[in-house]
PDB file of C-alpha atoms in Angstrom:
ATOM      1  CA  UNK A   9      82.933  42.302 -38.675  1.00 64.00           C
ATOM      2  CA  UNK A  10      80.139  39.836 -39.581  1.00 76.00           C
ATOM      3  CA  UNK A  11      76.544  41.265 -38.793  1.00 87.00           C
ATOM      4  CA  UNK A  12      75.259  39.288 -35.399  1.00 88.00           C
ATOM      5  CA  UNK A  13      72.066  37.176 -35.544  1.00 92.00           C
ATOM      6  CA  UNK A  14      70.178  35.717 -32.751  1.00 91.00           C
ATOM      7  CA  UNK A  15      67.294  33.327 -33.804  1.00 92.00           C
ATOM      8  CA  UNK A  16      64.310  32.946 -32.108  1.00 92.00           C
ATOM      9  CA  UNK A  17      62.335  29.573 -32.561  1.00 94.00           C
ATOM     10  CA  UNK A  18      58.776  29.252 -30.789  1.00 91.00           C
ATOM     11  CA  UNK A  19      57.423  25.632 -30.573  1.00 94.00           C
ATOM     12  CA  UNK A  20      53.712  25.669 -29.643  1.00 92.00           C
ATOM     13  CA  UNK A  21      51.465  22.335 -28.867  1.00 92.00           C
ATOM     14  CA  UNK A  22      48.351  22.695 -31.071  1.00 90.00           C
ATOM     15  CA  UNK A  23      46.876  19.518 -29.644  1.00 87.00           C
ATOM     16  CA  UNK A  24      43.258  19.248 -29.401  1.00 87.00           C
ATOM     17  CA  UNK A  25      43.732  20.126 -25.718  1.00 84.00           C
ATOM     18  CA  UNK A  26      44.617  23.499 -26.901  1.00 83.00           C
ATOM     19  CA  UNK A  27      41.882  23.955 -29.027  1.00 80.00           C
ATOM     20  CA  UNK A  28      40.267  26.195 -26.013  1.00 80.00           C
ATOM     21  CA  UNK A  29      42.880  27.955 -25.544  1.00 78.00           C
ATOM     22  CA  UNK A  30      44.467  28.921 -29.507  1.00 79.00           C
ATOM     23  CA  UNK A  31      42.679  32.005 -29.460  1.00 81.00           C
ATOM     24  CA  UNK A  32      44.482  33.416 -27.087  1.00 80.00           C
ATOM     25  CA  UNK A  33      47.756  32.142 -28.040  1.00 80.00           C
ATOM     26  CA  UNK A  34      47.509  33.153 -31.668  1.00 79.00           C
ATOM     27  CA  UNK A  35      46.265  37.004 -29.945  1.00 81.00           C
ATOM     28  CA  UNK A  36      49.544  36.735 -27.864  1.00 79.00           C
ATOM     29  CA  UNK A  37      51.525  35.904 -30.867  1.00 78.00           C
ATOM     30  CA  UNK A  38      50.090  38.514 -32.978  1.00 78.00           C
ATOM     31  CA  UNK A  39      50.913  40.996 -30.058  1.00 76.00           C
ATOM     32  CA  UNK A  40      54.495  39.828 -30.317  1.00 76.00           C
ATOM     33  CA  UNK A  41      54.802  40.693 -33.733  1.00 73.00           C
ATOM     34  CA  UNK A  42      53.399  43.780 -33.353  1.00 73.00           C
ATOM     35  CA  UNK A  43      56.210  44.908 -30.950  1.00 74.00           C
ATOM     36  CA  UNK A  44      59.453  43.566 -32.261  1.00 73.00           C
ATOM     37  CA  UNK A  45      58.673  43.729 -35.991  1.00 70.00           C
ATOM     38  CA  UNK A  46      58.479  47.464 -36.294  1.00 72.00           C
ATOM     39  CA  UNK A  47      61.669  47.772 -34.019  1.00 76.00           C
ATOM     40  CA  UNK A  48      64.495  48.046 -36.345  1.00 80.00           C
ATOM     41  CA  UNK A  49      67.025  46.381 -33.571  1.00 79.00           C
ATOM     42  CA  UNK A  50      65.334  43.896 -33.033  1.00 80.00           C
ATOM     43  CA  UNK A  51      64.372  43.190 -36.882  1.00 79.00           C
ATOM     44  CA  UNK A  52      68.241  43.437 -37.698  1.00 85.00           C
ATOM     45  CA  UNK A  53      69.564  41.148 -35.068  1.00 88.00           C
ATOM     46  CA  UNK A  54      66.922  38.599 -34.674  1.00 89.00           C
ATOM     47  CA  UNK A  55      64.921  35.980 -36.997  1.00 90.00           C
ATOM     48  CA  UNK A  56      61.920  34.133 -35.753  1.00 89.00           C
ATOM     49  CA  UNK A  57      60.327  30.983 -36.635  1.00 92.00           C
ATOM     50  CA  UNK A  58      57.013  29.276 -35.227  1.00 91.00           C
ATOM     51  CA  UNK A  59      56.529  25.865 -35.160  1.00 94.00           C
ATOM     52  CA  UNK A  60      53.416  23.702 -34.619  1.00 92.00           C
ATOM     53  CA  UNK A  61      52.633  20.295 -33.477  1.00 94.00           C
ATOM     54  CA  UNK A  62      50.322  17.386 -32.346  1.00 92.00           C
ATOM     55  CA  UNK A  63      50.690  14.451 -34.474  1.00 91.00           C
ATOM     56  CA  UNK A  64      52.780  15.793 -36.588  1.00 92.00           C
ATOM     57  CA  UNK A  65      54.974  19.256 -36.557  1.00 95.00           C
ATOM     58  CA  UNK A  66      55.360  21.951 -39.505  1.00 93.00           C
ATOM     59  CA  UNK A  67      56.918  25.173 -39.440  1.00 94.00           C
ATOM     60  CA  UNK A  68      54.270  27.340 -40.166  1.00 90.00           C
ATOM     61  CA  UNK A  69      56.613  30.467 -40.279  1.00 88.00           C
ATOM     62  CA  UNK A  70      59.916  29.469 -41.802  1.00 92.00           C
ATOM     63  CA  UNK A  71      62.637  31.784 -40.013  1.00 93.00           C
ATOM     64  CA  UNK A  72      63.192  35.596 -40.981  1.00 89.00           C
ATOM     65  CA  UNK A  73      63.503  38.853 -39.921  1.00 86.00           C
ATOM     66  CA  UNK A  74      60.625  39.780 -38.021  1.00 79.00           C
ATOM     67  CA  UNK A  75      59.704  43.039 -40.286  1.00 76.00           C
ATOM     68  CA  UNK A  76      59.596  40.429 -43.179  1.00 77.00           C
ATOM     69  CA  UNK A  77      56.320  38.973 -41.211  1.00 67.00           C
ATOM     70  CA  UNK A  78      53.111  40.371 -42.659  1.00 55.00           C
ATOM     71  CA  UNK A  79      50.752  37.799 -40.835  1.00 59.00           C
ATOM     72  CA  UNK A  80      51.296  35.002 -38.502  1.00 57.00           C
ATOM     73  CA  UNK A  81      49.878  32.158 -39.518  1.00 62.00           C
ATOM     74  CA  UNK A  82      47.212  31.099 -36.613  1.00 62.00           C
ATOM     75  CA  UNK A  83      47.648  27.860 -34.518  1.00 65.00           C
ATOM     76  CA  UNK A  84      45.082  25.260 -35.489  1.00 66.00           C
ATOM     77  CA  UNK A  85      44.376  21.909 -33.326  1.00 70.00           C
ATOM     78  CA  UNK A  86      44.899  18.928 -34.267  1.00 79.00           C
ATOM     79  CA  UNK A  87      44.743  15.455 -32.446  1.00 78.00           C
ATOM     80  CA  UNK A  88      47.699  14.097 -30.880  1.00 81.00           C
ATOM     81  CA  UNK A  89      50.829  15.482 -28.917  1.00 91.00           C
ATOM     82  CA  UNK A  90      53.894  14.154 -30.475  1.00 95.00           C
ATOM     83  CA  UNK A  91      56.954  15.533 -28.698  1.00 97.00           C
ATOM     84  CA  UNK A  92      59.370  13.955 -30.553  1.00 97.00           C
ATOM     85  CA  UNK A  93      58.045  15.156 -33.929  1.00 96.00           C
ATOM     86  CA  UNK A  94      58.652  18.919 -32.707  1.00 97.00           C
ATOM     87  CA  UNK A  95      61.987  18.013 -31.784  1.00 98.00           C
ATOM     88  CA  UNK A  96      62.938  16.253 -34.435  1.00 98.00           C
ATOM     89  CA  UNK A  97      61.858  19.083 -36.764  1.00 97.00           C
ATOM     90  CA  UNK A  98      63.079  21.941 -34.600  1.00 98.00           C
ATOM     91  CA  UNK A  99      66.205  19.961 -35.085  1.00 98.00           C
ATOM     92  CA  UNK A 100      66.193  20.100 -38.905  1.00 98.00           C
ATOM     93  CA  UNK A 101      65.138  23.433 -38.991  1.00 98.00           C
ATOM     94  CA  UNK A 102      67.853  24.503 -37.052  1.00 98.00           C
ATOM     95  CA  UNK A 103      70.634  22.871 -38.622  1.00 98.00           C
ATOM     96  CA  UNK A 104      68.945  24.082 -41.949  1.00 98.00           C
ATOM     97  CA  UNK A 105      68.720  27.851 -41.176  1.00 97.00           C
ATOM     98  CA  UNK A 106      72.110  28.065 -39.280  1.00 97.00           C
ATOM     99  CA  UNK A 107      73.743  27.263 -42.208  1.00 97.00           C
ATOM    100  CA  UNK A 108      71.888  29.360 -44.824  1.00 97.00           C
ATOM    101  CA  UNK A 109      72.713  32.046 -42.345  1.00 96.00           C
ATOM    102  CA  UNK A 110      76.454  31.327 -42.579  1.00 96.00           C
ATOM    103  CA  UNK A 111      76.424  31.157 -45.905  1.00 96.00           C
ATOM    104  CA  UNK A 112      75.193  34.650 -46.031  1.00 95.00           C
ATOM    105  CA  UNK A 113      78.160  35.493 -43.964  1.00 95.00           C
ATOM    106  CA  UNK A 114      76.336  36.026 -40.976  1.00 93.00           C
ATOM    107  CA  UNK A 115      77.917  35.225 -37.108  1.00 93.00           C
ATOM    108  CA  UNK A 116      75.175  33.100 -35.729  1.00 94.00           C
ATOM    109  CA  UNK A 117      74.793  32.766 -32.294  1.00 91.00           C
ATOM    110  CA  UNK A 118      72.853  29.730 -30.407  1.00 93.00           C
ATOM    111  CA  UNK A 119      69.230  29.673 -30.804  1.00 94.00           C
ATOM    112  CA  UNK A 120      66.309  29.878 -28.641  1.00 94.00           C
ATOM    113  CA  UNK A 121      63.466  27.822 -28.061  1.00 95.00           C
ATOM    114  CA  UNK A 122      60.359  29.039 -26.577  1.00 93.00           C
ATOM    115  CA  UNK A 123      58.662  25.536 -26.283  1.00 95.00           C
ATOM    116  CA  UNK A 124      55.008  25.661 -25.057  1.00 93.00           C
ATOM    117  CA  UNK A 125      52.541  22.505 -24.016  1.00 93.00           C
ATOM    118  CA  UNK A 126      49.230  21.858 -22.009  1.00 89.00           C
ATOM    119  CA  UNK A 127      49.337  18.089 -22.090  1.00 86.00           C
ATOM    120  CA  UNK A 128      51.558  14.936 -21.901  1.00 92.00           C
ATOM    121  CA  UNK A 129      53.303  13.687 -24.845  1.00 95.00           C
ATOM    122  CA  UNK A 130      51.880  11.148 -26.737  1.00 94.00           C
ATOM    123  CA  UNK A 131      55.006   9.212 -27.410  1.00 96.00           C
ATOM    124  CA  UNK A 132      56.586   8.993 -24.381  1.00 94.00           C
ATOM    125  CA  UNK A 133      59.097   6.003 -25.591  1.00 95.00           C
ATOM    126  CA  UNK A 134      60.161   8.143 -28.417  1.00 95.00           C
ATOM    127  CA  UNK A 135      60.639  11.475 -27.636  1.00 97.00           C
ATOM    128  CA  UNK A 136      63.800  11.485 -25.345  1.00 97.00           C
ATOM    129  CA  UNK A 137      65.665  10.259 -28.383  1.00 98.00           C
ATOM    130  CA  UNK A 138      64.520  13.011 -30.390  1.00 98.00           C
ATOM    131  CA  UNK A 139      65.132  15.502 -27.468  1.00 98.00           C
ATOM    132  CA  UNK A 140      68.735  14.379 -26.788  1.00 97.00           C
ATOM    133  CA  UNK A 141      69.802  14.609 -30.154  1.00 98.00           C
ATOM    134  CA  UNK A 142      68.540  17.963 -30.120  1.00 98.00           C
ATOM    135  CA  UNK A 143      70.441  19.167 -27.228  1.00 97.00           C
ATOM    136  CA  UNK A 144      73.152  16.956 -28.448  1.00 97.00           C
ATOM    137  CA  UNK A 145      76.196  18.641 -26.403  1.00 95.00           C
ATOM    138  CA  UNK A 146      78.119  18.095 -29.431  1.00 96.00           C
ATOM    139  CA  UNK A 147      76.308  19.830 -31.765  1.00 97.00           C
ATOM    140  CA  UNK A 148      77.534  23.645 -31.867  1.00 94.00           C
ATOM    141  CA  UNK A 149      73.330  24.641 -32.857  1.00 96.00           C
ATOM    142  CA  UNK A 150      72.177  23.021 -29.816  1.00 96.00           C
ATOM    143  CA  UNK A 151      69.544  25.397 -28.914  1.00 96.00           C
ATOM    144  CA  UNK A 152      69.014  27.045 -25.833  1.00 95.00           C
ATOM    145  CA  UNK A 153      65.521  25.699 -24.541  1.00 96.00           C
ATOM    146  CA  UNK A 154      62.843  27.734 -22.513  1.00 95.00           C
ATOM    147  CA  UNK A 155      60.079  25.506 -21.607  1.00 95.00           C
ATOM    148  CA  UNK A 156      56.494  26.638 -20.636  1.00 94.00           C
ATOM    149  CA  UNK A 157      53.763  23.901 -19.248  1.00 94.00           C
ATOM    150  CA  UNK A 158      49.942  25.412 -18.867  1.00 90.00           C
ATOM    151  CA  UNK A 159      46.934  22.987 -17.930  1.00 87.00           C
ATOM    152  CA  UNK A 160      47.692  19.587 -17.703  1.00 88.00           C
ATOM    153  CA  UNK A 161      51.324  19.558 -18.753  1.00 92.00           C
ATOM    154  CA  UNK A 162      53.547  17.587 -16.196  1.00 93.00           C
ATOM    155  CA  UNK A 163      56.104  19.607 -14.156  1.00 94.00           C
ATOM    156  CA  UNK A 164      58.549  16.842 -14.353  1.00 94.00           C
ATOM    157  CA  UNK A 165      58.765  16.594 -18.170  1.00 95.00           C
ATOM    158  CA  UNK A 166      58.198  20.720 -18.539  1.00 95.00           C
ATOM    159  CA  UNK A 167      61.411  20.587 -16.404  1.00 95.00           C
ATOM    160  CA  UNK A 168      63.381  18.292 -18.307  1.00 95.00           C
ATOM    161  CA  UNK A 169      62.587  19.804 -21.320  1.00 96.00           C
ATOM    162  CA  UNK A 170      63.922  22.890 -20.233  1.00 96.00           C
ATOM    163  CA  UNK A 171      67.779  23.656 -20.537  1.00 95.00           C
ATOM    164  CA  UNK A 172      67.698  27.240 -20.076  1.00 93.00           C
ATOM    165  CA  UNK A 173      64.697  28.119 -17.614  1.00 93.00           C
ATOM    166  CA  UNK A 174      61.491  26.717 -17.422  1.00 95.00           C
ATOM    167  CA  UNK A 175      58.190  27.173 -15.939  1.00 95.00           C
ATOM    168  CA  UNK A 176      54.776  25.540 -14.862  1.00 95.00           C
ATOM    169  CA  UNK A 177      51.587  27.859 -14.851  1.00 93.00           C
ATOM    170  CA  UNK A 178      50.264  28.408 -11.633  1.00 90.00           C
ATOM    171  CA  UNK A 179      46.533  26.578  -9.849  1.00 83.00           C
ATOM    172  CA  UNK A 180      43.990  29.068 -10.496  1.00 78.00           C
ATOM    173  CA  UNK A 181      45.352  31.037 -13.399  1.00 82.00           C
ATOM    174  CA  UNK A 182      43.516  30.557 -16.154  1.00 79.00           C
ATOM    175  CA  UNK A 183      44.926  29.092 -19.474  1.00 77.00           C
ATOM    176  CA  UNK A 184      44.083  32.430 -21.205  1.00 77.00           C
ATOM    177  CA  UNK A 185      45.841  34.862 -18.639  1.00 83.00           C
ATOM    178  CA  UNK A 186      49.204  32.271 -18.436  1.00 86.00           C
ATOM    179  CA  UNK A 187      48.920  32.261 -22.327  1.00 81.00           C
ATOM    180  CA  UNK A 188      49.492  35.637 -22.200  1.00 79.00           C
ATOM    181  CA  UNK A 189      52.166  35.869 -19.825  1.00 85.00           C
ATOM    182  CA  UNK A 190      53.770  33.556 -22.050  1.00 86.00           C
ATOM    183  CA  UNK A 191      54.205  35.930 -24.995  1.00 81.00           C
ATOM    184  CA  UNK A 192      54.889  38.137 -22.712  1.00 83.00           C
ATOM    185  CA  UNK A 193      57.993  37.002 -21.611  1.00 88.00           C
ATOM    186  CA  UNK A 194      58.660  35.728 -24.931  1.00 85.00           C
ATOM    187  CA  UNK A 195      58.576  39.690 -26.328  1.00 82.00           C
ATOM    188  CA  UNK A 196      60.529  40.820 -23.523  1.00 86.00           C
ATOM    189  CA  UNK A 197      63.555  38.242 -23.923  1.00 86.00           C
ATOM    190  CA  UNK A 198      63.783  38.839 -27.844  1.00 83.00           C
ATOM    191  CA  UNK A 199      63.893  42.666 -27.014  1.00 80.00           C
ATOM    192  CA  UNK A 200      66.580  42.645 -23.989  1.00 84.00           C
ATOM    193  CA  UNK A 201      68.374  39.874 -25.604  1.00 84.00           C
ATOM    194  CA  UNK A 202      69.096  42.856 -28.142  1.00 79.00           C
ATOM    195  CA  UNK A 203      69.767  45.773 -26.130  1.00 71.00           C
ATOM    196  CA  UNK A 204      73.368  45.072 -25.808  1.00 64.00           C
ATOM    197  CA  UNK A 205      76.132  44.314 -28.479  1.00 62.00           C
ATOM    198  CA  UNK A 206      76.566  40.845 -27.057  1.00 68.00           C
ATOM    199  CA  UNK A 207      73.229  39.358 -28.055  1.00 75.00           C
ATOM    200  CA  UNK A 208      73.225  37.320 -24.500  1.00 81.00           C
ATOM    201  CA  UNK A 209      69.556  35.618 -24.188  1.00 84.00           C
ATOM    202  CA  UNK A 210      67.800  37.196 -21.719  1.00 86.00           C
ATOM    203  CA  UNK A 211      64.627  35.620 -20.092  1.00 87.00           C
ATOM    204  CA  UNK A 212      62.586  37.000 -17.032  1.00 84.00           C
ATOM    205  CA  UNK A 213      63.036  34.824 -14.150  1.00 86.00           C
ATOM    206  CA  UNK A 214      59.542  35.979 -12.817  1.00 88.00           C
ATOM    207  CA  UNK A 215      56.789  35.445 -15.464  1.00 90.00           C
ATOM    208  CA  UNK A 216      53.115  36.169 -14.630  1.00 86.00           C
ATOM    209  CA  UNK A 217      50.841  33.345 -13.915  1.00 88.00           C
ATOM    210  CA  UNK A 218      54.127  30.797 -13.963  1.00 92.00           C
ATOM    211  CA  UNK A 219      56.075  29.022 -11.114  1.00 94.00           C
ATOM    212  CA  UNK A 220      59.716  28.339 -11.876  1.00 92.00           C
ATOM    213  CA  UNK A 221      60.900  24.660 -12.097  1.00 92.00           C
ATOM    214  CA  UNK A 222      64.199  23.012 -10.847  1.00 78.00           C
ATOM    215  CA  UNK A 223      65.880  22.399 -15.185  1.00 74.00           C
ATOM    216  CA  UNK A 224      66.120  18.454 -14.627  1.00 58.00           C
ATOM    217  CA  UNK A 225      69.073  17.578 -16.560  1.00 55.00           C
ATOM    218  CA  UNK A 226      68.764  13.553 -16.479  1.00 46.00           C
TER     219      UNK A 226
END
C-alpha cells in the first residue's frame, strides 16, 4: 500500500502591518518545528511548506518532511498585502508538489492551508479570481483552507477565505498572545491529524484569543 502523506501549507501576511508583530510569529513558528519535527509520525506522514507575502509571495520553505527542517526561515515585512499573489502561488505550489509526490509513489491526500492576515488586501479586484481558482471545485488539490484574521483583518473576507474553519482574534487580545494561539492550533491539527491511520485534518474548534466565523461560501 502506498505510504500516506498529508501536506501542510502555512500562508503568513508579512505586510508592513505585521512588522510589530513578526517576532512573535516567527517564535511561534519556530515552536512548531520544534514539536512535530522530532516526532517521527508526524515527520513520516506530513510535509510542510511556509509561504510569505505582501506585494509579492515566495515560498520561503519549499515543502518537506518536517525533520528535513534545520531552520525556518524568519518572516520579514514588506509593503503591500497582495492576496491574490499568495493564492496564486499557493496554487502553483500545490499543483507542483502534489505531483512530485505522486511521482514518488506516494497517496496524497488534500492539503491544508493555515492562511494568516492582519490587514485588508491590497487588490481587492483581483484576488477573488486568484482565490476561486484555488478552491476550484474541480481541481482534485483544492486545498482545505483554515483562515486566521488578527488586528485589522476584516471578518467578512477572513470568513470567505476560509473553507474549512476560520477565525477572527478577539478585542483586547493582543496581536502577540493571538499569534501564539495561532501556532498553537496550527501544531495541534498537524499532530491529531496524524494520530489515526486515516490522516483526517483535524483543527480545534476553540482556539485561544480567536472567535469563530460563519465560512462564507459566496
Amino acid at each position: 500500500m502506498p505510504e500516506q502523506i498529508l501536506p501542510f501549507y502555512v500562508v503568513c501576511d508579512q505586510s508592513y502591518s505585521m512588522a510589530d508583530h513578526l517576532d512573535a510569529l516567527n517564535d511561534g513558528l519556530a515552536q512548531l518545528h520544534a514539536a512535530v519535527g522530532t516526532d517521527p509520525v508526524v515527520a513520516d506522514k506530513t510535509r510542510f511548506c511556509l509561504i510569505g507575502f505582501a506585494g509579492i509571495a515566495e515560498v520561503l520553505q519549499p515543502l518537506c518532511s518536517p525533520s528535513d527542517v534545520v531552520r525556518l526561515v524568519g518572516l520579514a515585512s514588506q509593503a503591500g498585502t497582495n492576496f491574490g499573489e499568495a493564492f496564486t502561488l499557493l496554487r502553483e505550489a500545490i499543483s507542483e508538489d502534489v505531483a512530485r509526490l505522486k511521482a514518488d509513489a506516494y497517496q496524497v491526500y488534500r492539503p491544508a492551508v493555515f492562511f494568516l492576515s492582519d490587514g485588508h488586501p491590497t487588490d481587492p479586484a483581483a484576488w477573488p479570481a486568484a482565490y476561486e481558482r484555488l478552491t476550484d471545485p474541480e481541481w482534485r488539490a483544492r486545498p482545505n483552507i483554515i483562515a486566521f484574521g488578527i488586528g485589522d483583518a476584516d471578518a467578512a473576507t477572513i470568513g470567505r477565505i476560509g473553507t474549512f474553519q476560520a477565525f477572527m482574534s478577539r478585542g483586547g487580545v493582543s496581536p502577540a498572545a493571538a499569534l501564539h494561539g495561532f501556532a498553537r492550533a496550527l501544531t495541534t491539527s498537524v499532530v491529531h491529524s496524524v494520530s489515526d491511520s486515516d490522516l483526517l485534518l483535524r483543527v480545534p474548534t476553540h482556539v485561544a484569543g480567536f472567535t469563530a466565523l460563519r465560512i462564507d461560501r459566496l
